[in-house]
mmCIF file of N, CA and C in Angstrom:
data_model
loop_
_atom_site.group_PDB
_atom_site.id
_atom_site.type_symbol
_atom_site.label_atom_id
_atom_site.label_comp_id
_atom_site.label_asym_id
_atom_site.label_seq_id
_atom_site.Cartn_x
_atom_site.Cartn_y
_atom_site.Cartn_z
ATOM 1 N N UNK A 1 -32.143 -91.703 86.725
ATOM 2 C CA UNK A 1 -31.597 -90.758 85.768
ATOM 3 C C UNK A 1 -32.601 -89.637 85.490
ATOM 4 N N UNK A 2 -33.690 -89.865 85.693
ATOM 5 C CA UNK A 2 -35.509 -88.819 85.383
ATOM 6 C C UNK A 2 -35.192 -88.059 86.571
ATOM 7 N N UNK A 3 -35.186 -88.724 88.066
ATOM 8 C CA UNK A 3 -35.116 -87.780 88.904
ATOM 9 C C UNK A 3 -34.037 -86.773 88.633
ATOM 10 N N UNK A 4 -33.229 -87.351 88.500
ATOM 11 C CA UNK A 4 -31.492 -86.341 88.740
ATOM 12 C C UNK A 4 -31.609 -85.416 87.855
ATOM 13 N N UNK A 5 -32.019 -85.700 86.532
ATOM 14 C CA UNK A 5 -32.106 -84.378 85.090
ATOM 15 C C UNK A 5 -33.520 -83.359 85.570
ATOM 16 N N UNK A 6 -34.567 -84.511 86.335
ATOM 17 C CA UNK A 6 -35.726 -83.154 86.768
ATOM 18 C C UNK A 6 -35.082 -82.162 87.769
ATOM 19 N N UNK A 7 -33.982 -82.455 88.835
ATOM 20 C CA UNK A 7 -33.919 -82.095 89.892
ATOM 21 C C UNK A 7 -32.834 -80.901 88.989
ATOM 22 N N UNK A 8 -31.935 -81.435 88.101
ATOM 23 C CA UNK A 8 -30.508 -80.420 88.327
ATOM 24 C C UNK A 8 -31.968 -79.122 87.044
ATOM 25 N N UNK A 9 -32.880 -79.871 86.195
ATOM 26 C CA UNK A 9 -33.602 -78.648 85.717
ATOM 27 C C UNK A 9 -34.037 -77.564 86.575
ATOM 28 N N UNK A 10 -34.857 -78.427 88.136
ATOM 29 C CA UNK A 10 -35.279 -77.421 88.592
ATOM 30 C C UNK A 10 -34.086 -76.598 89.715
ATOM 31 N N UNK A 11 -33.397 -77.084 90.038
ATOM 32 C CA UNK A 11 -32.093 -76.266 90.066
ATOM 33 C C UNK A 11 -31.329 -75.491 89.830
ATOM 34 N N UNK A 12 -31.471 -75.541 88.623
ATOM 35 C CA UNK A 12 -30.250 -75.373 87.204
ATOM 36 C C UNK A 12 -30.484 -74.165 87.378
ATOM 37 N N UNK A 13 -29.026 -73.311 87.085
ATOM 38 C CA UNK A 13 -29.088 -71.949 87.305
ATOM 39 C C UNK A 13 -28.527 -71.487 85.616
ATOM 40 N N UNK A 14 -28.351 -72.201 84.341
ATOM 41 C CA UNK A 14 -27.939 -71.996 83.510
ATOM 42 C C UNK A 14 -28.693 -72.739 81.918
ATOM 43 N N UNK A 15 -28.648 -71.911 81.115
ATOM 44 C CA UNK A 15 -30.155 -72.391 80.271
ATOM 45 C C UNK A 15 -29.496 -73.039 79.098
ATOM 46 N N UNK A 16 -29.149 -74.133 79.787
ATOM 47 C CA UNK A 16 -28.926 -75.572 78.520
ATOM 48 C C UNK A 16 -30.079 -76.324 77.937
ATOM 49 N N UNK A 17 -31.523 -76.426 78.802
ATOM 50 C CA UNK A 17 -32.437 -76.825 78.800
ATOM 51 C C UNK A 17 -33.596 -75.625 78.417
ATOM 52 N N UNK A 18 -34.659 -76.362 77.947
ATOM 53 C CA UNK A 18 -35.320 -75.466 77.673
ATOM 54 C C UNK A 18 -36.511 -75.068 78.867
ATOM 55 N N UNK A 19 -36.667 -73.859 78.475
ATOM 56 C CA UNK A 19 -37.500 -73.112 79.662
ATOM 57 C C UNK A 19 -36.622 -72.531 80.635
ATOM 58 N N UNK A 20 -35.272 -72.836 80.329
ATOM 59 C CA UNK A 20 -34.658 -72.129 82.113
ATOM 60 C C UNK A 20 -33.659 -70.922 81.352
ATOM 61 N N UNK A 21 -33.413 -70.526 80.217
ATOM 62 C CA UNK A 21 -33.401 -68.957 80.157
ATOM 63 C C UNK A 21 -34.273 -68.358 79.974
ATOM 64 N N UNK A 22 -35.051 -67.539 80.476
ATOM 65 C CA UNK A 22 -36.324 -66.930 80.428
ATOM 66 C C UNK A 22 -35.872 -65.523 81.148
ATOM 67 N N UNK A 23 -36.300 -64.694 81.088
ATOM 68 C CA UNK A 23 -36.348 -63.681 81.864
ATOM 69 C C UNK A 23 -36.077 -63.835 83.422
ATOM 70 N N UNK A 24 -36.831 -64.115 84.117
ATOM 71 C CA UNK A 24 -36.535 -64.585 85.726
ATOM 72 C C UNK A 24 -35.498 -65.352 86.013
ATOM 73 N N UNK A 25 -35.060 -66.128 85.154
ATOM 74 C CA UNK A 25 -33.673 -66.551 85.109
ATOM 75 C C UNK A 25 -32.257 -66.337 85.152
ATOM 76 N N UNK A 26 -32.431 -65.443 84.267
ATOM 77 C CA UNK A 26 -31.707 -64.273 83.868
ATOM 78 C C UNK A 26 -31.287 -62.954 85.275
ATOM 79 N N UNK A 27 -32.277 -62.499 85.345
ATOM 80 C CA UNK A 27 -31.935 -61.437 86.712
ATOM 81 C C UNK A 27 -32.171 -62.441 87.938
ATOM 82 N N UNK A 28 -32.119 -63.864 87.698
ATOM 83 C CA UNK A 28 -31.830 -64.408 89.235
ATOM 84 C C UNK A 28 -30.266 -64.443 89.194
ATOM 85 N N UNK A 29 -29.670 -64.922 87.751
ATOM 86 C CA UNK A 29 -28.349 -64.698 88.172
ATOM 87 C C UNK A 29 -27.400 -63.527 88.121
ATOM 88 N N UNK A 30 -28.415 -62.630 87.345
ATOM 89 C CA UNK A 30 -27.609 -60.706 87.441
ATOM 90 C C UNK A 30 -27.525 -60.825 88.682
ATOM 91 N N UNK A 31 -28.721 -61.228 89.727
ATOM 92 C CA UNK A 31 -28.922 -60.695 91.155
ATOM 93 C C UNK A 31 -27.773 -61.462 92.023
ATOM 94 N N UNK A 32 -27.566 -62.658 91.549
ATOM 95 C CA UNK A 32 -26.311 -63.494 92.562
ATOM 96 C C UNK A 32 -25.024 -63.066 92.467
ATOM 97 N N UNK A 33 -25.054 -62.251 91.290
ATOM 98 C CA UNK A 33 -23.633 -61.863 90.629
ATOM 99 C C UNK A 33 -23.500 -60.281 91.210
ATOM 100 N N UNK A 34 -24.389 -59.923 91.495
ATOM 101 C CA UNK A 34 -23.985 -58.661 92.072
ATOM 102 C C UNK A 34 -23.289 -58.295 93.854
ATOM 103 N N UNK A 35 -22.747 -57.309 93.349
ATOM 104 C CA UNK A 35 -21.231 -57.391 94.342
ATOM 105 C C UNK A 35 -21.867 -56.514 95.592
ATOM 106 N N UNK A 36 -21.532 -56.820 96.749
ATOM 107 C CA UNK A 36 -22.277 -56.018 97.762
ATOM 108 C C UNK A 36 -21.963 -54.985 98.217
ATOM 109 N N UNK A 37 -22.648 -53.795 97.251
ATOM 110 C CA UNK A 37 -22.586 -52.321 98.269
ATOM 111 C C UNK A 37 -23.479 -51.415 97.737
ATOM 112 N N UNK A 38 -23.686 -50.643 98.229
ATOM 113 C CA UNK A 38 -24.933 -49.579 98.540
ATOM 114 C C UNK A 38 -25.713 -49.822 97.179
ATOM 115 N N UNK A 39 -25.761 -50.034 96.140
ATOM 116 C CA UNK A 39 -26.386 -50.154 94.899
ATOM 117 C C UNK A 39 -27.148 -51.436 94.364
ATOM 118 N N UNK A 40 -26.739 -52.541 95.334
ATOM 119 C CA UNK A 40 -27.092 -53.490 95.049
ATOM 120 C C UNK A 40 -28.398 -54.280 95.543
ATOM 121 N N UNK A 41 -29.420 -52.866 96.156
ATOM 122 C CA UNK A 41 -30.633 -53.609 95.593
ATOM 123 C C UNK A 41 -31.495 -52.543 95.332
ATOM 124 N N UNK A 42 -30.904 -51.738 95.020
ATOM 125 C CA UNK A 42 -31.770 -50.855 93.677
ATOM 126 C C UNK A 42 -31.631 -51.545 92.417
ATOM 127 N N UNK A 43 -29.911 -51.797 92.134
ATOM 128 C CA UNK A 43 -29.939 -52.897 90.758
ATOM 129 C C UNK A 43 -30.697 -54.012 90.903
ATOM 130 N N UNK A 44 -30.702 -54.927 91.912
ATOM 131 C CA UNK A 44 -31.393 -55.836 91.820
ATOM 132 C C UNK A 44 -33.038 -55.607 91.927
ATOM 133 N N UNK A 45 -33.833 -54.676 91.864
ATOM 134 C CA UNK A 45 -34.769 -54.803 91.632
ATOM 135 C C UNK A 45 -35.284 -53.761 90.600
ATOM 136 N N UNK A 46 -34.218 -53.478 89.849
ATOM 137 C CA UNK A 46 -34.544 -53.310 89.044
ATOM 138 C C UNK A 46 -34.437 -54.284 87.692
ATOM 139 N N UNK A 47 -33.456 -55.004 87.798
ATOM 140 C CA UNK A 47 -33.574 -56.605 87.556
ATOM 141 C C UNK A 47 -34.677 -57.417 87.063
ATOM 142 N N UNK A 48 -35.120 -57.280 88.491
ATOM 143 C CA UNK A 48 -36.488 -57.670 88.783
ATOM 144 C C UNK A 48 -37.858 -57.016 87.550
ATOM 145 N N UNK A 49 -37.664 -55.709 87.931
ATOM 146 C CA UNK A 49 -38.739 -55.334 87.209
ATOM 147 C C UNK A 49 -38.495 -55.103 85.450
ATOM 148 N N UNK A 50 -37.288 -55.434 85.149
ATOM 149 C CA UNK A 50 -36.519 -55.403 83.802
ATOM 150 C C UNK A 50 -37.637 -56.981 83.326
ATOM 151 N N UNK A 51 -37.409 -57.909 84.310
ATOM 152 C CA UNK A 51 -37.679 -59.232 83.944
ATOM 153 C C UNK A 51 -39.418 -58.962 83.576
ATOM 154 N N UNK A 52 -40.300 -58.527 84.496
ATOM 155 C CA UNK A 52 -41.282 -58.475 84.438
ATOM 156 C C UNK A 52 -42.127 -57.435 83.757
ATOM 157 N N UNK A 53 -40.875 -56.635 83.249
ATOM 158 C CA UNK A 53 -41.545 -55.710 82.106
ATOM 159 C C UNK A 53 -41.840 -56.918 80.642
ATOM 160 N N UNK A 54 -40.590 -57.242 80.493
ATOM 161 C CA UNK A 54 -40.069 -58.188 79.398
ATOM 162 C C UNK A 54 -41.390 -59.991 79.329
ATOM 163 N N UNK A 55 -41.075 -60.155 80.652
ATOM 164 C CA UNK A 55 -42.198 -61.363 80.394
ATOM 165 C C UNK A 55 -43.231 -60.701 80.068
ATOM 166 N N UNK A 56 -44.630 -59.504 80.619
ATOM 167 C CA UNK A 56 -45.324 -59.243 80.224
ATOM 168 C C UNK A 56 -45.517 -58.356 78.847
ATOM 169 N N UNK A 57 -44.505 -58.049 78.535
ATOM 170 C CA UNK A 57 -44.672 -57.041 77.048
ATOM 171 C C UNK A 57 -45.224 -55.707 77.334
ATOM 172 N N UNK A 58 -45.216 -55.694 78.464
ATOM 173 C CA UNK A 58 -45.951 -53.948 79.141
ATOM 174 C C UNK A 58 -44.982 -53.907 80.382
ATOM 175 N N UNK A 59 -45.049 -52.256 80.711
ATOM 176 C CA UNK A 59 -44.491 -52.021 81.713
ATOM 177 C C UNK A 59 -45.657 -52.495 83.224
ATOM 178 N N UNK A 60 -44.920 -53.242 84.099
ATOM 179 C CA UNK A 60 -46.106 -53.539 85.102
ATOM 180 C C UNK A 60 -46.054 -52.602 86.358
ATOM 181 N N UNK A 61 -46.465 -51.912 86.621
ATOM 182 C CA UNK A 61 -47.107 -51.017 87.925
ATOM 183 C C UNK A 61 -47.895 -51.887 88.807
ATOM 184 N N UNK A 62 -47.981 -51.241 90.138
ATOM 185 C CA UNK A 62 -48.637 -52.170 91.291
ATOM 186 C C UNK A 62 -50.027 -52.107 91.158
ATOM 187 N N UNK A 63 -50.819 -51.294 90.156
ATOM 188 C CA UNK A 63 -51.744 -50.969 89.823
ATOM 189 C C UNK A 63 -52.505 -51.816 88.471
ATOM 190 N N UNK A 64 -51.265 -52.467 87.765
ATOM 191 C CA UNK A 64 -51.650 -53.065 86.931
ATOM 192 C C UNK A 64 -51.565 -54.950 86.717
ATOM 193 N N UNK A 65 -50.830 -54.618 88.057
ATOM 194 C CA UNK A 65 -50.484 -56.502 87.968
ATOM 195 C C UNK A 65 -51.412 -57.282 88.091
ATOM 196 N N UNK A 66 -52.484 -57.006 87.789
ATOM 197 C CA UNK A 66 -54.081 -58.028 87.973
ATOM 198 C C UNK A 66 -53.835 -58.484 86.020
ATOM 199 N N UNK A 67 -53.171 -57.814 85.424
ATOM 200 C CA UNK A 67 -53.153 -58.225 83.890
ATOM 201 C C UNK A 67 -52.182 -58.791 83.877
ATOM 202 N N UNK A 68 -50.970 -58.680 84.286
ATOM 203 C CA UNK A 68 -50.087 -59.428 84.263
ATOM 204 C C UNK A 68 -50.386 -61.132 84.809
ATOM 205 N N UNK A 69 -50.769 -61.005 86.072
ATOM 206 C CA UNK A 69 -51.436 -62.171 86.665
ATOM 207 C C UNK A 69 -52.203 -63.350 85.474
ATOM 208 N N UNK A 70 -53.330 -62.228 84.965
ATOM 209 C CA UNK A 70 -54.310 -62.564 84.175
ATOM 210 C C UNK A 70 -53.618 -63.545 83.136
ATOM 211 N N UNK A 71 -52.931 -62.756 82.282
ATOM 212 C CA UNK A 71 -51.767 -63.540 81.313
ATOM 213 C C UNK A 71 -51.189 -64.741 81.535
ATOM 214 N N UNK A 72 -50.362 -64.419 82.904
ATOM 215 C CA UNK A 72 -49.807 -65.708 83.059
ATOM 216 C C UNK A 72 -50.349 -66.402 84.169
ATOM 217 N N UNK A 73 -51.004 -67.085 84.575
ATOM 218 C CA UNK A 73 -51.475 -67.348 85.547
ATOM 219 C C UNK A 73 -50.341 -68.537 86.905
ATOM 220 N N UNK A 74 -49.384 -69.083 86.031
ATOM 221 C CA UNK A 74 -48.411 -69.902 86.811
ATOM 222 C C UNK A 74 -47.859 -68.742 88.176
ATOM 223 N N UNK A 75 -47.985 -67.215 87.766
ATOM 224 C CA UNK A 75 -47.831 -66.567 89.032
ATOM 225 C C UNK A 75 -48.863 -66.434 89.899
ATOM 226 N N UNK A 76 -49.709 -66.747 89.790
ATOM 227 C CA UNK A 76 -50.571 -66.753 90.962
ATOM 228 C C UNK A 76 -50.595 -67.143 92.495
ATOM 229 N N UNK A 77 -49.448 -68.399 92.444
ATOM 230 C CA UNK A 77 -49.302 -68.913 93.498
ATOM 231 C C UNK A 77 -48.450 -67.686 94.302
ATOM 232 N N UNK A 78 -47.446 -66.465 93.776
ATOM 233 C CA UNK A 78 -46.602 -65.942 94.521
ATOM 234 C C UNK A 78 -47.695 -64.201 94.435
ATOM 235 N N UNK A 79 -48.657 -64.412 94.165
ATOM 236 C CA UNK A 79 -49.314 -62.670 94.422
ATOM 237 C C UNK A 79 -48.910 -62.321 95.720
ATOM 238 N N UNK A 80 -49.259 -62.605 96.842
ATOM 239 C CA UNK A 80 -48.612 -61.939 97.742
ATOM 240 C C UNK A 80 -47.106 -61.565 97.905
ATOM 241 N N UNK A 81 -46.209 -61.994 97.522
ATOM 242 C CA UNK A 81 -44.696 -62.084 97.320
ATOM 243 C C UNK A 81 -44.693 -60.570 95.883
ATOM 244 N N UNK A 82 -45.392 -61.090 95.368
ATOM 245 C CA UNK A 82 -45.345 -60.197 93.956
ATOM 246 C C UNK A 82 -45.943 -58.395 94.494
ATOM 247 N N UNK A 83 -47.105 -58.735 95.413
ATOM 248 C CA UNK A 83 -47.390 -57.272 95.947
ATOM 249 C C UNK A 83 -46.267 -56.786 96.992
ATOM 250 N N UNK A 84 -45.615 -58.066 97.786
ATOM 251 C CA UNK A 84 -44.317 -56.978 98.534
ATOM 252 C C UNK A 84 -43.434 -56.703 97.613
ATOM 253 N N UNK A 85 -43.299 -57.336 96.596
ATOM 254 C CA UNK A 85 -42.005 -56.761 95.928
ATOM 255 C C UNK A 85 -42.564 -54.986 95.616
ATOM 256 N N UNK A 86 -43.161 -54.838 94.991
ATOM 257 C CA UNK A 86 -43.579 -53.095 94.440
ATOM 258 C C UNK A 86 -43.425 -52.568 95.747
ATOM 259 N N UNK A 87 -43.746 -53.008 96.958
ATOM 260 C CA UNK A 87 -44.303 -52.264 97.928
ATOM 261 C C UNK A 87 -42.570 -51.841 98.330
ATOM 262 N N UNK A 88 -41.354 -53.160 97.951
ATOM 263 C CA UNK A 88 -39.627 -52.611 98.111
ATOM 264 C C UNK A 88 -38.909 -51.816 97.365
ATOM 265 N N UNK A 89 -39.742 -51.881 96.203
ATOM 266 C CA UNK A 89 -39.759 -50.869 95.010
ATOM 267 C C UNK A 89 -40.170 -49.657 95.142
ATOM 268 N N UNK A 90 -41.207 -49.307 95.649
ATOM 269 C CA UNK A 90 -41.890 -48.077 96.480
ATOM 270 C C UNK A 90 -40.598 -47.645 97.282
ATOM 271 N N UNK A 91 -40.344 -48.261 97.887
ATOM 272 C CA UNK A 91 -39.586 -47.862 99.358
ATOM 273 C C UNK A 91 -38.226 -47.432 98.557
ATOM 274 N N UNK A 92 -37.010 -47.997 97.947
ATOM 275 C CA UNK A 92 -36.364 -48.519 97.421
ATOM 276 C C UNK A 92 -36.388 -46.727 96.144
ATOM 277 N N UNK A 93 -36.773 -46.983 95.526
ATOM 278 C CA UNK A 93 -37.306 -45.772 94.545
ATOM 279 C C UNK A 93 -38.163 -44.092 94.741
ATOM 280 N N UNK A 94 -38.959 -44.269 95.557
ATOM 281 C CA UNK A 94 -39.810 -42.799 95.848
ATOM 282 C C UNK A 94 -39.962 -42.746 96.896
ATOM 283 N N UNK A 95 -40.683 -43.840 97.834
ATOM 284 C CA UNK A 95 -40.427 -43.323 99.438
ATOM 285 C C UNK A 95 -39.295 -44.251 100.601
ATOM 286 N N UNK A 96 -38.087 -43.600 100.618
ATOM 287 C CA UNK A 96 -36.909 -44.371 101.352
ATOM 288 C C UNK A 96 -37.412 -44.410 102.743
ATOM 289 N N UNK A 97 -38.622 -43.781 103.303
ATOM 290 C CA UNK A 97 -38.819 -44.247 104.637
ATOM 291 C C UNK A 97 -39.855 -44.934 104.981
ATOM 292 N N UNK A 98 -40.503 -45.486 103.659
ATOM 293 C CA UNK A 98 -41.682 -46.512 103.777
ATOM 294 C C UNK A 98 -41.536 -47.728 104.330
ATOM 295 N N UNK A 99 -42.454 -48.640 104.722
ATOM 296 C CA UNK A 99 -42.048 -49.822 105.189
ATOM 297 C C UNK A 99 -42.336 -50.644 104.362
ATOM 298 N N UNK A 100 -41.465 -51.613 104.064
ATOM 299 C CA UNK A 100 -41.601 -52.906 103.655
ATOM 300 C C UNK A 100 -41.955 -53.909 103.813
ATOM 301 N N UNK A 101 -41.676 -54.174 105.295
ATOM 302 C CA UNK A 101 -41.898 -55.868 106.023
ATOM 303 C C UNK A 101 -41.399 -56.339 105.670
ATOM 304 N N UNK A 102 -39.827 -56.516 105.196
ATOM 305 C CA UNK A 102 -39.490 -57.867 104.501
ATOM 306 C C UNK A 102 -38.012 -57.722 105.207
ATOM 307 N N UNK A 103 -38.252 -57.074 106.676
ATOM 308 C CA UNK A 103 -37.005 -57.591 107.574
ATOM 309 C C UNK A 103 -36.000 -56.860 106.988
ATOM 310 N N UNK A 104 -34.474 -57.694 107.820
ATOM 311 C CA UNK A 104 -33.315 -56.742 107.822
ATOM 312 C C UNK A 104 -33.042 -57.032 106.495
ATOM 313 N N UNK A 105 -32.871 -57.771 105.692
ATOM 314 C CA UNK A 105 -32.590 -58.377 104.663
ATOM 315 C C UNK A 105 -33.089 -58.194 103.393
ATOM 316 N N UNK A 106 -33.259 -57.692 103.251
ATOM 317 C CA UNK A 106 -34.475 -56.901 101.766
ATOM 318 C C UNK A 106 -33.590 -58.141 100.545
ATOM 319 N N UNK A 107 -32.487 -57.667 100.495
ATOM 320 C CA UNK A 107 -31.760 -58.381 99.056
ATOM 321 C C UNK A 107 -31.810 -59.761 99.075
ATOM 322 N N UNK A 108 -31.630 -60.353 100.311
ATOM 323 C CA UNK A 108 -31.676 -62.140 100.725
ATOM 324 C C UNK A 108 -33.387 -62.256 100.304
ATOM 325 N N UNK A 109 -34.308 -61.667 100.802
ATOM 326 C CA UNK A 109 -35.800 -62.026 100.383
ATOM 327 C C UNK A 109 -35.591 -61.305 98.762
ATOM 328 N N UNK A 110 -35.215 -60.654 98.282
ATOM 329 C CA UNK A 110 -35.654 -60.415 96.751
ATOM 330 C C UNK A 110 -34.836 -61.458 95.679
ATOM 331 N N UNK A 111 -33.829 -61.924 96.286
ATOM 332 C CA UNK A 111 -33.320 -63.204 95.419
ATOM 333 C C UNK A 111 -34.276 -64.736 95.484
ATOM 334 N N UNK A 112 -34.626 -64.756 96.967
ATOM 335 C CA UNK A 112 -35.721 -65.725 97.150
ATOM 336 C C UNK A 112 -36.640 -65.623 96.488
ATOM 337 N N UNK A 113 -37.573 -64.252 96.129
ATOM 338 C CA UNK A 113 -38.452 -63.755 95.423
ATOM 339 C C UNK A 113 -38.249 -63.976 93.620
ATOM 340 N N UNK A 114 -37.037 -63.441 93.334
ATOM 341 C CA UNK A 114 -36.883 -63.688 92.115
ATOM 342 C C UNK A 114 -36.832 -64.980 91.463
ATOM 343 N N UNK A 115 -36.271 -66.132 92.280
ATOM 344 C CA UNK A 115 -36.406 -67.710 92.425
ATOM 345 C C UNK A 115 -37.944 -68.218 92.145
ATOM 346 N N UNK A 116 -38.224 -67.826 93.027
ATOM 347 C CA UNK A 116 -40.120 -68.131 92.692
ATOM 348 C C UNK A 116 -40.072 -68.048 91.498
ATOM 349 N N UNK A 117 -40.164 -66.471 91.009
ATOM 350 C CA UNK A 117 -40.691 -66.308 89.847
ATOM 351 C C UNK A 117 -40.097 -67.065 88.950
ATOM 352 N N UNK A 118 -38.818 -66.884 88.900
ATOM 353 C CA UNK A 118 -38.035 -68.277 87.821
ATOM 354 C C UNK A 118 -38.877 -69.698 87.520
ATOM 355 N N UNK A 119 -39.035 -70.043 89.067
ATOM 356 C CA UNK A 119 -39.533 -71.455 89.240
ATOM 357 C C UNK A 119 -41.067 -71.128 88.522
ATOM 358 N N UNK A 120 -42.426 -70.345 88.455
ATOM 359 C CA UNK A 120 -43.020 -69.989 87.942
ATOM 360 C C UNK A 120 -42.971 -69.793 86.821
ATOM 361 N N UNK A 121 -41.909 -69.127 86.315
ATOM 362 C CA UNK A 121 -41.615 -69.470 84.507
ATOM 363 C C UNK A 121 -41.450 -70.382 84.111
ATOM 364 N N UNK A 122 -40.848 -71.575 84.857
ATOM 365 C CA UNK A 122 -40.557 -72.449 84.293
ATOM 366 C C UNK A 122 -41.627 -73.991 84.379
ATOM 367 N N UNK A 123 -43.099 -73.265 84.982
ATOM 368 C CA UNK A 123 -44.102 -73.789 85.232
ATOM 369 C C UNK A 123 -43.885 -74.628 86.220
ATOM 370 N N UNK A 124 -43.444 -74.280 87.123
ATOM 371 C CA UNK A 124 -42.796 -75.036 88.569
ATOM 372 C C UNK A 124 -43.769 -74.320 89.936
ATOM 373 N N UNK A 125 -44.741 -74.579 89.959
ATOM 374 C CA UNK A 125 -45.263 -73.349 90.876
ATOM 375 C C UNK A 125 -45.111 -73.770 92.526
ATOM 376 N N UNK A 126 -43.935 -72.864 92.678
ATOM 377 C CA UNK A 126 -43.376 -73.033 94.054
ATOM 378 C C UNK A 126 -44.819 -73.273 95.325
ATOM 379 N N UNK A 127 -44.413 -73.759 96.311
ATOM 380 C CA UNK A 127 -44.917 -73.792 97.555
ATOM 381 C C UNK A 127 -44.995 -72.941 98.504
ATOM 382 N N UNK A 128 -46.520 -72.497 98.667
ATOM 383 C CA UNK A 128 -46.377 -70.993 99.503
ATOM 384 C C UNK A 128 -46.507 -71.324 100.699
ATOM 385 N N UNK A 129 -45.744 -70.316 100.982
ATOM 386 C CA UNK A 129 -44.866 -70.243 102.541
ATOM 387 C C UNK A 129 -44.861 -69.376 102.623
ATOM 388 N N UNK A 130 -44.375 -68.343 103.698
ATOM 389 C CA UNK A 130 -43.823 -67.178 104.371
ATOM 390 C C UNK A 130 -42.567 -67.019 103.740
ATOM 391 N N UNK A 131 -42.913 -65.734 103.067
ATOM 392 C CA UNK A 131 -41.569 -65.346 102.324
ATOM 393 C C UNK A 131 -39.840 -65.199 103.020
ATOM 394 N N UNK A 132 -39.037 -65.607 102.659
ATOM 395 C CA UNK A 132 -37.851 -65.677 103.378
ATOM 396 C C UNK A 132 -36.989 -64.428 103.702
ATOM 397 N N UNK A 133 -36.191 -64.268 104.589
ATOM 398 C CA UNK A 133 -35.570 -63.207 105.144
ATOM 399 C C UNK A 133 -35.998 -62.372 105.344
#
């Protein structure tokens, strides 16, 4: 019964429990709920950075996420994941012909991405791997 309630927590896409509405939570499921066409991953990362304005209490720039880090440290495990995201944000926002690296799929890796961070809020610190899609 411990396993099954840990498993559907760390699962759980809906905040009956505590710790799983949080910010990253939240724009993981704006991001699933959004409908697919041309807008939908500018919204979704902006989502993203809605969440991570809000967890840190400051606006975070790619310039400043060493404080953000600092603060919370359960993100540490995803810094690299956390520096491509700005770098899709870059691309995504001011330069549309920058590169990303994050493949054909930008929106499939930024929902994966936003997952982390969830799982990170919720002091779950995911397993680093090679970011998906």
């Amino acid at each position: 019964a411990v396993s099954l309630l840990g498993l559907l927590y760390i699962l759980g896409q809906h905040a009956w429990l505590p710790r799983m509405g949080g910010n990253f939570a939240k724009a993981y499921r704006t991001i699933k709920k959004l409908p697919d066409s041309g807008d939908r991953l500018k919204l979704a990362v902006s989502a993203v950075h809605k969440a991570l304005n809000q967890t840190a209490g400051l606006t975070i720039f790619n310039d400043n996420q060493d404080i953000f880090l600092a603060d919370h440290p359960n993100f540490y495990a995803i810094e690299p994941e956390l520096k491509q995201f700005f770098a899709l944000s870059r691309q995504v926002y001011f330069e549309p012909d920058a590169n990303h690296g994050l493949g054909e799929n930008p929106a499939q890796w930024l929902l994966t991405f936003t997952r982390h961070c969830r799982d990170c809020e919720r002091g779950l610190i995911p397993s680093t791997r090679k970011a998906e899609g």
